[in-house]
Every structure is written in structure tokens, then in C-alpha cells.
Coordinates of C-alpha atoms in Angstrom, one line a residue:
M1 CA 76.5 140.5 163.5
Q2 CA 80.0 142.0 162.9
A3 CA 82.6 142.0 165.5
N4 CA 82.3 145.8 166.3
E5 CA 78.5 145.5 166.9
V6 CA 77.1 145.1 170.4
Q7 CA 73.5 143.9 170.8
G8 CA 71.4 145.5 173.6
I9 CA 67.9 146.5 174.3
A10 CA 66.2 149.2 172.1
A11 CA 65.2 151.7 174.6
S12 CA 64.5 155.0 172.6
P13 CA 64.1 155.1 168.8
G14 CA 66.3 157.0 166.4
I15 CA 69.9 156.8 165.0
A16 CA 72.8 158.7 166.5
I17 CA 76.3 159.0 165.2
A18 CA 78.9 160.9 167.3
K19 CA 82.0 160.4 169.4
A20 CA 81.5 158.7 172.7
Y21 CA 81.6 160.4 176.1
V22 CA 82.2 157.9 178.8
M23 CA 80.6 158.8 182.1
Q24 CA 82.9 158.1 185.0
E25 CA 80.4 157.5 187.8
K26 CA 81.8 158.8 191.1
T27 CA 81.9 155.9 193.7
F28 CA 81.6 156.2 197.4
E29 CA 84.2 154.8 199.8
V30 CA 82.0 153.4 202.6
T31 CA 83.8 152.2 205.7
R32 CA 82.4 150.7 208.9
K33 CA 82.8 152.8 212.0
Q34 CA 81.8 151.5 215.3
D35 CA 83.0 154.1 217.7
I36 CA 79.9 156.3 217.1
S37 CA 77.0 157.8 218.8
A38 CA 73.9 156.0 217.3
E39 CA 71.7 159.1 218.2
Q40 CA 74.1 161.3 216.3
E41 CA 74.2 158.9 213.3
M42 CA 70.5 158.8 213.1
M43 CA 70.3 162.6 213.2
R44 CA 72.8 162.7 210.3
L45 CA 70.7 160.2 208.4
R46 CA 67.6 162.2 208.8
E47 CA 69.3 165.4 207.8
A48 CA 70.6 163.7 204.7
I49 CA 67.1 162.4 203.9
Q50 CA 65.6 165.8 204.4
Q51 CA 68.2 167.3 202.0
S52 CA 67.5 164.7 199.4
R53 CA 63.8 165.1 199.8
A54 CA 64.3 168.8 198.9
E55 CA 66.4 168.0 195.9
L56 CA 63.9 165.5 194.6
E57 CA 60.9 167.8 195.1
Q58 CA 62.9 170.5 193.0
I59 CA 63.7 167.8 190.3
F60 CA 60.1 166.7 190.3
H61 CA 58.8 170.2 189.7
N62 CA 61.5 170.8 186.9
A63 CA 60.5 167.6 185.2
L64 CA 56.8 168.5 185.5
E65 CA 57.4 171.7 183.7
E66 CA 59.8 170.3 181.1
F67 CA 58.5 166.8 180.4
G68 CA 55.0 166.6 181.9
E69 CA 53.2 164.8 184.7
D70 CA 54.0 161.2 183.6
Q71 CA 57.7 161.7 183.5
A72 CA 57.7 163.8 186.7
G73 CA 56.0 160.8 188.4
I74 CA 59.3 159.0 188.1
F75 CA 60.6 161.4 190.7
E76 CA 57.5 161.3 192.7
G77 CA 58.2 157.6 192.9
H78 CA 61.7 158.3 194.2
L79 CA 60.1 160.4 196.9
F80 CA 58.0 157.5 197.9
V81 CA 61.1 155.3 198.1
L82 CA 62.9 157.9 200.2
Q83 CA 60.0 157.9 202.6
D84 CA 59.5 154.1 202.7
P85 CA 59.1 153.4 206.4
E86 CA 60.4 149.8 206.1
W87 CA 63.7 151.0 204.4
L88 CA 64.3 153.8 206.9
R89 CA 63.4 151.5 209.9
S90 CA 65.8 148.9 208.6
I91 CA 68.6 151.5 208.4
E92 CA 67.9 153.0 211.8
E93 CA 67.7 149.4 213.4
K94 CA 71.1 148.6 211.9
I95 CA 72.6 151.7 213.3
A96 CA 71.1 151.1 216.8
E97 CA 71.6 147.4 217.0
E98 CA 75.1 147.1 215.4
S99 CA 76.4 150.6 216.4
V100 CA 77.6 151.4 213.0
N101 CA 77.7 154.7 211.2
A102 CA 74.9 155.9 209.0
E103 CA 76.7 155.4 205.7
F104 CA 77.5 151.8 206.3
A105 CA 74.0 151.1 207.5
L106 CA 72.6 152.8 204.4
D107 CA 74.9 150.9 202.1
Q108 CA 74.2 147.5 203.6
V109 CA 70.5 147.7 203.9
T110 CA 70.1 149.2 200.3
K111 CA 72.4 146.5 198.8
E112 CA 70.2 143.8 200.4
L113 CA 67.1 145.6 198.9
I114 CA 68.6 146.0 195.5
Q115 CA 69.6 142.4 195.5
L116 CA 66.1 141.3 196.4
F117 CA 64.6 143.3 193.4
R118 CA 67.3 142.2 191.0
S119 CA 66.4 138.5 191.8
M120 CA 62.7 139.0 190.8
K121 CA 61.5 137.3 187.7
N122 CA 59.4 140.3 186.6
A123 CA 61.6 142.6 184.4
Y124 CA 59.7 145.7 185.5
M125 CA 60.4 144.8 189.1
R126 CA 64.2 144.2 188.5
E127 CA 64.4 147.6 186.9
R128 CA 63.0 149.3 190.0
S129 CA 66.4 148.4 191.7
I130 CA 67.9 151.3 189.6
D131 CA 65.5 153.6 191.2
I132 CA 66.3 152.4 194.7
Q133 CA 70.0 152.8 193.9
D134 CA 69.4 156.3 192.6
V135 CA 67.7 157.5 195.8
S136 CA 70.3 155.7 197.9
R137 CA 73.2 157.4 196.1
R138 CA 71.6 160.7 196.7
V139 CA 71.4 160.3 200.4
M140 CA 74.8 158.8 200.5
G141 CA 76.2 161.9 198.8
H142 CA 74.8 164.1 201.5
L143 CA 76.0 161.8 204.3
L144 CA 79.5 162.0 202.8
G145 CA 79.5 165.6 201.8
A146 CA 80.0 164.7 198.1
S147 CA 77.7 164.7 195.1
G148 CA 76.8 161.4 193.8
Q149 CA 76.0 162.7 190.3
V150 CA 78.2 162.6 187.4
D151 CA 79.8 165.7 185.8
S152 CA 79.0 166.3 182.0
P153 CA 81.0 169.3 180.9
L154 CA 79.9 168.9 177.2
E155 CA 80.9 171.3 174.5
E156 CA 80.1 169.2 171.3
P157 CA 77.6 166.5 170.3
V158 CA 78.3 163.2 172.0
I159 CA 77.0 159.8 172.7
V160 CA 76.8 159.3 176.5
I161 CA 78.2 155.9 177.5
A162 CA 77.5 154.8 181.1
H163 CA 77.4 151.7 183.2
D164 CA 74.2 152.6 185.0
L165 CA 72.3 155.6 184.0
T166 CA 69.8 156.6 186.6
P167 CA 66.6 158.8 186.0
S168 CA 68.4 161.6 187.9
D169 CA 71.4 161.3 185.6
T170 CA 69.2 161.2 182.5
A171 CA 67.1 164.2 183.5
G172 CA 70.4 166.2 184.1
L173 CA 71.8 165.5 180.6
D174 CA 72.3 168.6 178.4
V175 CA 70.0 167.7 175.5
K176 CA 71.9 170.5 173.5
Y177 CA 74.9 168.2 173.2
V178 CA 73.7 164.6 174.1
V179 CA 72.6 162.9 170.8
G180 CA 72.5 159.3 172.1
I181 CA 72.8 157.1 175.1
A182 CA 74.3 153.6 175.6
A183 CA 74.4 151.8 179.0
D184 CA 75.6 148.5 180.4
I185 CA 72.4 147.8 182.2
G186 CA 68.8 148.8 182.2
G187 CA 65.7 147.8 180.3
R188 CA 63.0 149.3 178.1
T189 CA 60.7 150.0 181.0
S190 CA 63.5 151.4 183.2
H191 CA 62.8 155.0 184.2
S192 CA 66.0 156.2 182.5
A193 CA 64.6 154.7 179.1
I194 CA 61.3 156.4 179.6
M195 CA 63.0 159.7 180.2
A196 CA 65.2 159.2 177.1
R197 CA 62.1 158.6 175.0
S198 CA 60.5 161.8 176.5
M199 CA 63.6 163.8 175.7
G200 CA 63.8 162.3 172.0
I201 CA 67.3 160.9 172.6
P202 CA 68.1 157.5 170.9
A203 CA 69.1 155.0 173.5
V204 CA 70.2 151.4 173.8
V205 CA 70.6 149.8 177.3
G206 CA 71.4 146.3 178.6
L207 CA 74.8 146.2 176.7
Q208 CA 76.5 144.3 179.5
N209 CA 80.0 145.9 179.1
I210 CA 79.9 148.7 176.6
T211 CA 81.9 151.0 179.0
G212 CA 84.7 148.4 178.8
R213 CA 84.9 148.6 175.0
I214 CA 84.9 152.4 174.5
N215 CA 87.1 155.3 175.4
G216 CA 86.3 159.0 175.1
Q217 CA 87.4 159.4 171.5
T218 CA 85.7 156.3 170.0
M219 CA 83.2 157.0 167.2
V220 CA 80.0 155.3 168.0
I221 CA 76.6 154.6 166.3
I222 CA 73.4 154.0 168.3
D223 CA 70.6 152.1 166.6
G224 CA 67.7 152.9 169.0
M225 CA 65.3 150.8 166.9
D226 CA 67.2 147.5 166.7
G227 CA 69.1 147.9 169.9
K228 CA 72.5 148.0 168.4
V229 CA 75.7 149.9 169.2
I230 CA 78.5 149.9 166.6
V231 CA 81.9 150.7 167.9
N232 CA 84.4 152.3 165.5
P233 CA 82.2 151.7 162.4
S234 CA 83.7 151.0 159.1
P235 CA 83.1 153.3 156.1
E236 CA 80.4 150.8 154.8
Q237 CA 78.7 150.8 158.3
L238 CA 78.8 154.5 158.6
A239 CA 77.2 155.0 155.2
Y240 CA 74.5 152.4 155.9
Y241 CA 73.5 154.0 159.2
E242 CA 73.7 157.6 157.8
E243 CA 71.1 156.5 155.3
K244 CA 69.0 154.8 157.9
R245 CA 69.2 157.9 160.0
D246 CA 68.1 160.0 157.2
I247 CA 65.1 157.7 156.4
Y248 CA 64.1 157.8 160.2
R249 CA 64.3 161.6 160.1
D250 CA 62.3 161.8 156.9
K251 CA 59.6 159.5 158.5
Q252 CA 59.6 161.8 161.7
E253 CA 59.3 164.9 159.5
G254 CA 56.5 163.2 157.7
L255 CA 54.4 163.2 160.8
T256 CA 54.6 167.1 160.8
K257 CA 52.5 166.8 157.5
L258 CA 49.7 165.8 159.8
I259 CA 49.8 168.9 162.2
N260 CA 46.8 170.5 160.5
E261 CA 45.0 167.5 159.2
P262 CA 41.9 166.3 161.0
T263 CA 41.9 163.1 163.0
I264 CA 39.6 160.9 160.9
M265 CA 39.5 157.1 160.9
A266 CA 39.8 155.2 157.6
D267 CA 36.0 154.8 157.4
G268 CA 35.3 158.5 158.2
R269 CA 34.7 158.6 161.9
R270 CA 36.0 161.8 163.3
V271 CA 37.8 161.8 166.7
E272 CA 39.1 164.9 168.6
L273 CA 42.8 164.6 169.5
A274 CA 43.8 167.0 172.4
A275 CA 46.8 167.7 174.6
N276 CA 47.3 167.5 178.3
I277 CA 49.1 170.5 179.7
G278 CA 50.3 171.5 183.2
T279 CA 51.0 175.2 182.7
P280 CA 50.3 177.8 180.1
D281 CA 53.9 177.4 178.9
D282 CA 53.0 174.0 177.7
L283 CA 50.6 175.6 175.2
E284 CA 53.4 176.2 172.6
G285 CA 54.0 172.4 172.4
A286 CA 50.4 171.6 172.1
I287 CA 49.9 173.9 169.1
R288 CA 53.1 172.9 167.5
N289 CA 52.0 169.2 167.5
G290 CA 48.6 170.0 166.1
A291 CA 46.3 169.6 169.1
E292 CA 42.7 170.0 168.4
G293 CA 42.0 171.1 171.9
I294 CA 43.2 171.0 175.5
G295 CA 41.6 167.9 176.9
L296 CA 43.2 168.4 180.4
F297 CA 44.5 171.7 181.8
R298 CA 45.9 170.9 185.2
S299 CA 45.4 173.9 187.4
E300 CA 47.6 172.7 190.3
F301 CA 50.7 174.7 189.1
L302 CA 49.0 177.9 190.3
Y303 CA 48.9 176.5 193.9
M304 CA 52.2 174.8 194.2
N305 CA 55.7 176.2 195.3
R306 CA 54.4 179.2 197.1
E307 CA 53.4 180.3 200.6
S308 CA 49.9 181.5 200.0
M309 CA 46.8 180.9 197.8
P310 CA 46.7 182.3 194.3
D311 CA 44.1 185.1 194.0
E312 CA 41.3 185.2 191.4
E313 CA 43.2 187.6 189.0
E314 CA 46.3 185.6 188.9
Q315 CA 44.3 182.4 188.0
F316 CA 42.1 184.4 185.6
Q317 CA 45.2 185.5 183.7
A318 CA 46.6 182.0 183.4
Y319 CA 43.3 180.5 182.2
R320 CA 42.7 183.4 179.8
K321 CA 46.2 182.9 178.3
V322 CA 45.4 179.4 177.3
A323 CA 41.8 180.2 176.2
E324 CA 43.0 182.9 173.8
G325 CA 46.1 180.8 172.7
M326 CA 43.8 177.9 171.5
D327 CA 41.8 180.3 169.4
G328 CA 38.4 178.9 169.7
K329 CA 39.4 175.3 170.2
P330 CA 38.1 173.6 173.4
V331 CA 40.0 174.0 176.7
I332 CA 39.0 171.8 179.6
I333 CA 40.2 173.2 183.0
R334 CA 40.3 170.6 185.7
T335 CA 39.5 172.2 189.0
L336 CA 42.0 171.9 191.8
D337 CA 43.1 168.2 192.2
I338 CA 45.3 168.5 195.3
G339 CA 45.3 167.5 198.9
G340 CA 46.0 164.2 200.5
D341 CA 49.2 162.9 198.7
K342 CA 50.0 166.4 197.3
E343 CA 50.8 168.8 200.2
L344 CA 50.4 172.5 200.2
P345 CA 51.8 173.7 203.5
Y346 CA 49.6 176.8 203.6
L347 CA 46.5 174.8 203.5
Q348 CA 47.6 172.9 206.7
L349 CA 45.9 169.7 205.5
P350 CA 45.8 166.8 208.0
K351 CA 48.2 163.9 207.7
E352 CA 46.3 160.9 206.5
Q353 CA 47.0 157.1 206.6
N354 CA 45.5 156.6 203.1
P355 CA 45.9 160.0 201.2
F356 CA 45.0 158.6 197.8
L357 CA 41.5 157.7 199.2
G358 CA 41.3 160.7 201.4
Y359 CA 40.7 164.4 201.7
R360 CA 41.6 165.7 198.1
A361 CA 40.4 167.1 194.9
I362 CA 36.7 167.8 194.8
R363 CA 36.4 166.6 198.4
L364 CA 38.7 169.4 199.6
C365 CA 37.1 172.0 197.3
L366 CA 33.6 171.2 198.6
D367 CA 34.8 171.6 202.1
R368 CA 36.7 174.8 201.3
Q369 CA 34.1 176.6 199.3
E370 CA 35.6 180.1 199.2
M371 CA 38.8 178.7 197.7
F372 CA 36.8 176.7 195.2
K373 CA 34.6 179.6 194.3
T374 CA 37.6 181.8 193.7
Q375 CA 38.9 179.3 191.1
L376 CA 35.5 179.0 189.5
R377 CA 35.0 182.7 189.2
A378 CA 38.5 182.9 187.6
I379 CA 37.5 180.1 185.0
L380 CA 34.2 181.8 184.3
R381 CA 35.8 185.1 183.6
A382 CA 38.3 183.2 181.2
S383 CA 35.4 181.7 179.4
R384 CA 34.6 184.7 177.3
Y385 CA 38.0 184.5 175.7
G386 CA 37.7 181.0 174.3
L387 CA 35.8 177.7 174.4
V388 CA 36.5 177.0 178.0
K389 CA 34.9 174.0 179.8
I390 CA 35.1 173.1 183.5
M391 CA 35.9 169.5 184.8
Y392 CA 35.6 168.4 188.4
P393 CA 38.0 165.6 189.5
M394 CA 37.4 162.7 191.9
I395 CA 33.6 162.8 191.8
A396 CA 32.3 159.7 193.4
A397 CA 28.7 160.5 193.9
L398 CA 26.0 162.5 192.2
E399 CA 25.6 164.6 195.2
E400 CA 29.1 165.9 195.0
F401 CA 28.4 167.0 191.3
R402 CA 25.4 168.8 192.3
Q403 CA 27.1 170.5 195.2
A404 CA 30.0 171.6 193.0
N405 CA 27.4 173.0 190.5
Q406 CA 25.6 174.9 193.2
I407 CA 28.8 176.7 194.1
L408 CA 29.4 177.3 190.4
A409 CA 25.9 178.8 190.2
E410 CA 26.7 181.1 193.2
A411 CA 29.9 182.2 191.3
K412 CA 27.8 183.1 188.2
E413 CA 25.4 185.1 190.3
E414 CA 28.1 187.0 191.9
L415 CA 29.8 187.9 188.6
S416 CA 26.4 188.8 187.1
R417 CA 25.8 191.2 190.0
E418 CA 29.3 192.8 189.5
N419 CA 28.7 193.1 185.7
I420 CA 31.6 190.9 184.9
A421 CA 31.2 189.0 181.6
F422 CA 31.4 185.2 181.4
H423 CA 30.0 182.4 179.1
P424 CA 26.7 181.6 180.8
D425 CA 26.4 178.2 179.2
I426 CA 29.9 177.0 179.9
E427 CA 30.0 173.1 179.8
V428 CA 30.7 171.3 183.0
G429 CA 32.0 167.7 183.0
I430 CA 33.2 164.9 185.3
M431 CA 36.5 163.2 185.3
I432 CA 35.6 159.5 185.7
E433 CA 38.4 158.0 187.8
I434 CA 36.6 156.3 190.6
P435 CA 34.8 152.9 189.9
A436 CA 31.7 154.2 191.6
A437 CA 31.4 157.1 189.1
A438 CA 31.9 154.6 186.2
L439 CA 29.2 152.3 187.6
A440 CA 26.9 155.2 188.1
A441 CA 27.6 156.8 184.8
D442 CA 24.1 156.6 183.6
A443 CA 22.9 158.8 186.5
L444 CA 25.8 161.2 186.1
A445 CA 25.2 161.5 182.4
K446 CA 21.8 163.1 183.0
E447 CA 23.3 166.1 184.5
A448 CA 27.0 166.3 183.2
D449 CA 27.8 167.8 179.8
F450 CA 30.7 165.5 179.2
F451 CA 33.0 162.8 180.8
S452 CA 36.7 162.4 180.6
I453 CA 38.0 159.1 181.8
G454 CA 41.1 159.5 184.0
T455 CA 42.6 156.0 183.5
N456 CA 45.6 156.5 185.9
D457 CA 43.4 156.5 188.9
L458 CA 40.5 154.4 187.4
I459 CA 42.9 151.6 186.9
Q460 CA 44.5 151.8 190.4
Y461 CA 41.1 152.0 192.2
T462 CA 39.7 149.2 190.1
M463 CA 42.6 146.9 190.8
A464 CA 43.2 148.2 194.3
C465 CA 46.8 148.8 193.2
D466 CA 49.2 151.7 193.9
R467 CA 51.1 151.9 190.6
M468 CA 54.0 153.5 192.4
N469 CA 54.5 150.6 194.7
E470 CA 57.0 148.4 193.1
R471 CA 55.8 145.3 194.9
I472 CA 52.4 145.2 193.4
S473 CA 52.5 147.5 190.4
Y474 CA 52.3 144.5 188.2
L475 CA 48.6 144.7 189.0
Y476 CA 48.4 148.0 187.2
Q477 CA 46.7 146.5 184.1
P478 CA 45.0 148.9 181.6
F479 CA 43.9 145.9 179.6
H480 CA 42.3 144.0 182.4
P481 CA 38.8 143.0 181.3
A482 CA 37.3 144.8 184.5
V483 CA 38.9 148.1 183.3
L484 CA 37.8 147.8 179.7
R485 CA 34.3 146.9 180.9
L486 CA 34.1 150.0 183.0
I487 CA 35.3 152.2 180.1
R488 CA 32.7 150.7 177.8
M489 CA 30.0 151.3 180.5
V490 CA 30.9 154.9 180.7
I491 CA 31.0 155.5 177.1
D492 CA 27.6 153.8 176.4
A493 CA 25.9 155.6 179.3
A494 CA 27.0 158.9 178.1
H495 CA 26.1 158.3 174.5
R496 CA 22.7 157.1 175.4
K497 CA 22.2 160.6 176.8
G498 CA 23.8 162.3 173.9
K499 CA 27.0 163.3 175.8
W500 CA 30.5 163.0 174.5
V501 CA 33.4 161.0 176.3
G502 CA 37.1 161.7 176.3
M503 CA 40.0 160.2 178.0
C504 CA 43.0 162.0 179.5
G505 CA 45.0 159.3 181.3
E506 CA 48.2 157.6 180.2
M507 CA 46.3 154.9 178.5
A508 CA 45.1 157.4 175.9
A509 CA 48.7 157.7 174.6
D510 CA 49.4 153.9 174.6
K511 CA 49.7 152.9 170.9
M512 CA 48.6 149.4 171.9
A513 CA 45.5 150.8 173.6
V514 CA 44.3 153.3 170.9
P515 CA 42.8 150.7 168.5
I516 CA 40.6 149.2 171.2
L517 CA 39.8 152.7 172.6
M518 CA 38.6 153.8 169.2
G519 CA 36.5 150.6 169.0
L520 CA 34.9 151.3 172.4
G521 CA 33.6 154.5 170.9
L522 CA 35.7 157.4 172.6
D523 CA 35.0 160.7 171.1
E524 CA 38.1 162.5 172.3
I525 CA 41.5 161.5 173.6
S526 CA 44.1 163.7 175.2
M527 CA 47.7 163.1 175.8
G528 CA 51.2 164.6 176.1
A529 CA 51.9 166.9 173.1
S530 CA 54.7 164.8 171.6
S531 CA 52.3 161.7 171.4
I532 CA 49.7 163.6 169.3
L533 CA 51.2 163.2 165.8
P534 CA 52.0 159.5 166.1
A535 CA 48.5 158.8 167.5
R536 CA 46.9 160.8 164.6
Q537 CA 48.8 158.8 162.0
L538 CA 47.8 155.6 163.7
I539 CA 44.1 156.6 164.2
R540 CA 43.9 157.5 160.4
Q541 CA 45.0 154.0 159.6
L542 CA 42.2 152.4 161.6
N543 CA 38.7 151.4 160.5
Y544 CA 36.0 152.1 163.2
G545 CA 33.9 149.1 162.2
Q546 CA 36.8 146.7 162.5
M547 CA 37.9 148.3 165.8
K548 CA 34.4 148.0 167.1
E549 CA 34.5 144.2 166.3
L550 CA 37.9 144.1 168.0
A551 CA 36.5 145.7 171.2
D552 CA 33.6 143.4 171.3
K553 CA 35.8 140.3 171.1
A554 CA 38.3 141.7 173.7
L555 CA 35.5 142.2 176.2
E556 CA 34.7 138.5 176.0
L557 CA 38.2 137.5 177.0
E558 CA 39.3 136.7 180.6
S559 CA 42.8 138.3 181.0
S560 CA 45.0 141.3 180.1
E561 CA 47.4 139.0 178.2
Q562 CA 44.7 137.5 176.1
I563 CA 43.4 141.0 175.2
R564 CA 46.9 142.3 174.4
Q565 CA 47.5 139.2 172.1
L566 CA 44.2 139.8 170.4
I567 CA 45.0 143.5 169.7
Q568 CA 48.5 142.6 168.3
E569 CA 47.1 140.0 166.0
K570 CA 44.1 141.8 164.8
V571 CA 45.8 145.1 164.1
A572 CA 48.6 143.3 162.3
V573 CA 46.1 141.6 160.0
I574 CA 44.2 144.8 159.4
R575 CA 47.3 146.7 158.4
R576 CA 48.3 143.9 156.0
T577 CA 44.9 143.8 154.5
D578 CA 44.8 147.5 154.0
G579 CA 48.2 147.4 152.3

């Protein structure tokens, strides 16, 4: 390695060459004050938290629209940190017991928490300290009446150099000008790295002291594949990386050749590759990336950020737009998946101690049948404009599926009486995300037209693990033998009844998981639009027979780590053999 090269962690692929822009993070001067009113300080703290919550909710919704549910979930996690009762209680106790100001108490308690996370052996857990710092900085900014965010008045392409780039900083970057990111700290699984990958910005993190080696006029190269930063490159280095950048771009552009190609495995097995979307505005990205359908159209956007329920006509227009836009390709609309953890003030839902297992999704809809029927009528009306399908979330028992279908039948009867056209044989499926549904898949398959496995919740419920809880999120293991056995059970049960099975959770877009999912026999996988072409390229290289053998062997193993190792070894051998 040459003297002007700095080795870090490859966080987001790509090559960037531009002048540096060093982010000067604003720091807060926190002093201890003791001549205070504890009651007043607690009130200031609660107001700052309330303001921070409002900001984070807005950022969450912006990220949901721009990047999708997975990336928006980062800020949903920040909201959980903000509402962590242990954290808040510790700050309030410090204010009350030591008679100190809110800023000082927040600073001290958060430093201890961050230190605790940074001392953990697990890299993922260590990186969560950045999220805690991000949330704390936001609250501190409100307490001190100053923004904790960095300014980025950019007017030309730059590579952002920062000590600590938080998810909030990353989400706020102007992608029009930011072509690369380099940071002193962070890791590949840090949320800022995940955001950079979503935004398509090359990034290297964990560079120790890159901010100390660069000023605002320095020419910099970011190698997001090898995790290198080259400071003031020589002509030879510049030429080498310009060529490497062009090769990478050509490779990326090569993926575009697959946009209109079918997703067919090397030995001829056809798989449907679809997109997950959150609003009709996401349709353009799905089409641009060659989606063969919409595997998951989340309908929640219609109900959120408003003061009253959307009426049937508004819903119909949204569903129709997507149905027509997909031009005859399948569009699976998931009925309302809200309640419990996702609040809608106008519904006046009760507070629950365990909202993830509570009054939500199909449970809420079966209880509020007029609301549910309104949505079903809108979907049915849209069904005459494309290949629309209905999917119920959170089904745990056959009785729920039958009750939902009874309401659907009533909606059909009403539309028929009103001479309103719809597709009478619209397919109706179940989102399999509860272990009970997976275990009873044979019974559900007799009546459902299809299944789509929602791995985000299926893994959480199977492992009894909240993936947003930093303390136990290591248990969120997509490759755990129990999870894979449930997936196989669902697929086999559906196939025995001649029904097809898809997957629409994060696992479907995991390149490590795709080979074994193909071997387990999935018929369709649905993911964020930007993941479709790389997935298609990978699937076309895989042989179904070999992947089936891989899946059979994996299901005989005892741990996630053993299964991951098997997949890595087997896929590498297969690729070498195939040349």
C-alpha cells in the first residue's frame, strides 16, 4: 500500500474521484448547572424529546417514500431509542437526584450508554452506538436551541469526509453533488453504510483519522469495493482508478441489459422476480428495473399522515394507477397492515403493552369491518384494470382467512348490485409471517390461492426476537435451521395443493439467501426495485438441481453459521465449475 493510501472498511461499492468536502460537525458545549428547578428541567427534556420525535417521524416518512421500508426502518429504530423507558428514566433520575440541568444529564447518561455499546464484542452492537449518539444529538440540539446537524452548502461534486456520519446526516446529503463518502468511524452494518448503499454512493468507513489528513481542496479517490481512500493521487493512481471506475460502470450498465430478460435459472426453471412498493410513485422504479410484477403493494400510505380515513374512491384511484402501470403483470395489494405499533390517531387505537403481538393488521380489519370492506371494494374495482390480487397480512388461523373472505364476498355482492365491474375470480392469498400459519400451511393451502412469506416478522416471531432491539437483535437469524424448515414447510404444503409461493421480506433480496431460496422451491421473490437486476443476474447463474441439493444439505445442519458457510462454499464451487 502506498503512503497516500488509507485502508478502511468497504461500506458501499463504486469508485468516486472528486475534491474533498470535510464536514465540520457542530459540537455542543454542555456545562453542569445545579441552581435549577428539577421539575422545569424535566419539562424542557420532554419538550425536546417531543420535538425530536416529530422530526424523526417526518424523516421516517421521507425515507419511506424515497428509499423504501427497509431504510425507513432505521429511523423507526431511532424512534424506539427515543422512547426507550430505561434511557429516559436514567436521565430523569439524574436530573432529580443530582439537581443538574437536562443537557448535562442527557450528555452523561448517553455517554455511559454509548460506551457500553462500544465495549461489546459484536460488531453490529458496537455500531448501534452511532444510532444512540444520533438520537441524543438531536435531543441536545433542541435543549440548546441549536441544530446538531452539519451544513452542506454544496455546489459541485464532492466526496464528503466526516468523523462520524450518522444516518440522519447521510439521509440529508444532497445526492446531486455527493459522489462519495469517507468516515473515521463506522462499519459495513452501520446504518449510515446501509443508507449509502441505498443511495448508490460509494463509501469507505472505519478510516480511523481520515479527517486529520484531508482539507477541503484535497483531491480524493474512494474505492468502495476494496475499502481504500487515496489522498492526493499520483497521475498513475488517477489513471488506474479512472479505468477501474469505468469498468465498474460498464458492469453496472451491463445489468441494464437484463431489464427485459426473463428470470430463468441455468437449467431452465422460471422464477418470477417482482418489486415491493410503498406508493404508486414507486412504480416507475419497479418498471425501470425490470420487475415482472408487484409482489407487495403496501397500502398503508393511504392511511398515514392524515386526520381521517381515505374514502373508497381515493383508494381505488391509487390501486388503479398501479394496476394499469404494470400493464397486465401481477399486482399483489396487501390489505391494511397497521395498528399496534403503527398509530393512526383518528382510529383511536388502544395503547398496548406488546403491540407487535397485538391489535393490528387483519385483526384490526376483522374488528372494523366497514373500514376493511371499503378497502376491499376499492381493490375489487381496480381489479378490472390489471392483474390485481389480494393478500391478507398477519393471518394466524384458518378462521381469520375465512372471515376475511366472507367480508370480501359481501363487497362483491354489493358491487354486483350496484352494477360496478370487477374481476370476479380475483386471487386471494395469505402473507405467511406467523409460525402458526407456517405450521398450518397445509390447511391454509386448501383455501388460499397463494402464499407470500413475510420473513421480517416470521423470523422475529420464530426467534422471539425484536430485530430493532439492539440488545437481542443478534438472534434475528434468517439462516437459522428453524426458519429455513418453516419456509420449506410452507412451500411444500402449497405445492402439494398446486398453489404458488412467493417471498416479500428482506431475506428475498439477500444475495447470500437467494441460492438456498431457489433450492427450497420458491416460485416468486419480491424486493426493493434496486435489488432486482443483481438478483436476476445471480439467479440466471444458478442451477436449480444443484440449489435443491444445497437446500437439502442445509436443512440437516444445526446452526446459522454452518448453513452460511455451506452456502458460501457450495456457490463458490458451482460458479468455478460453470466457468
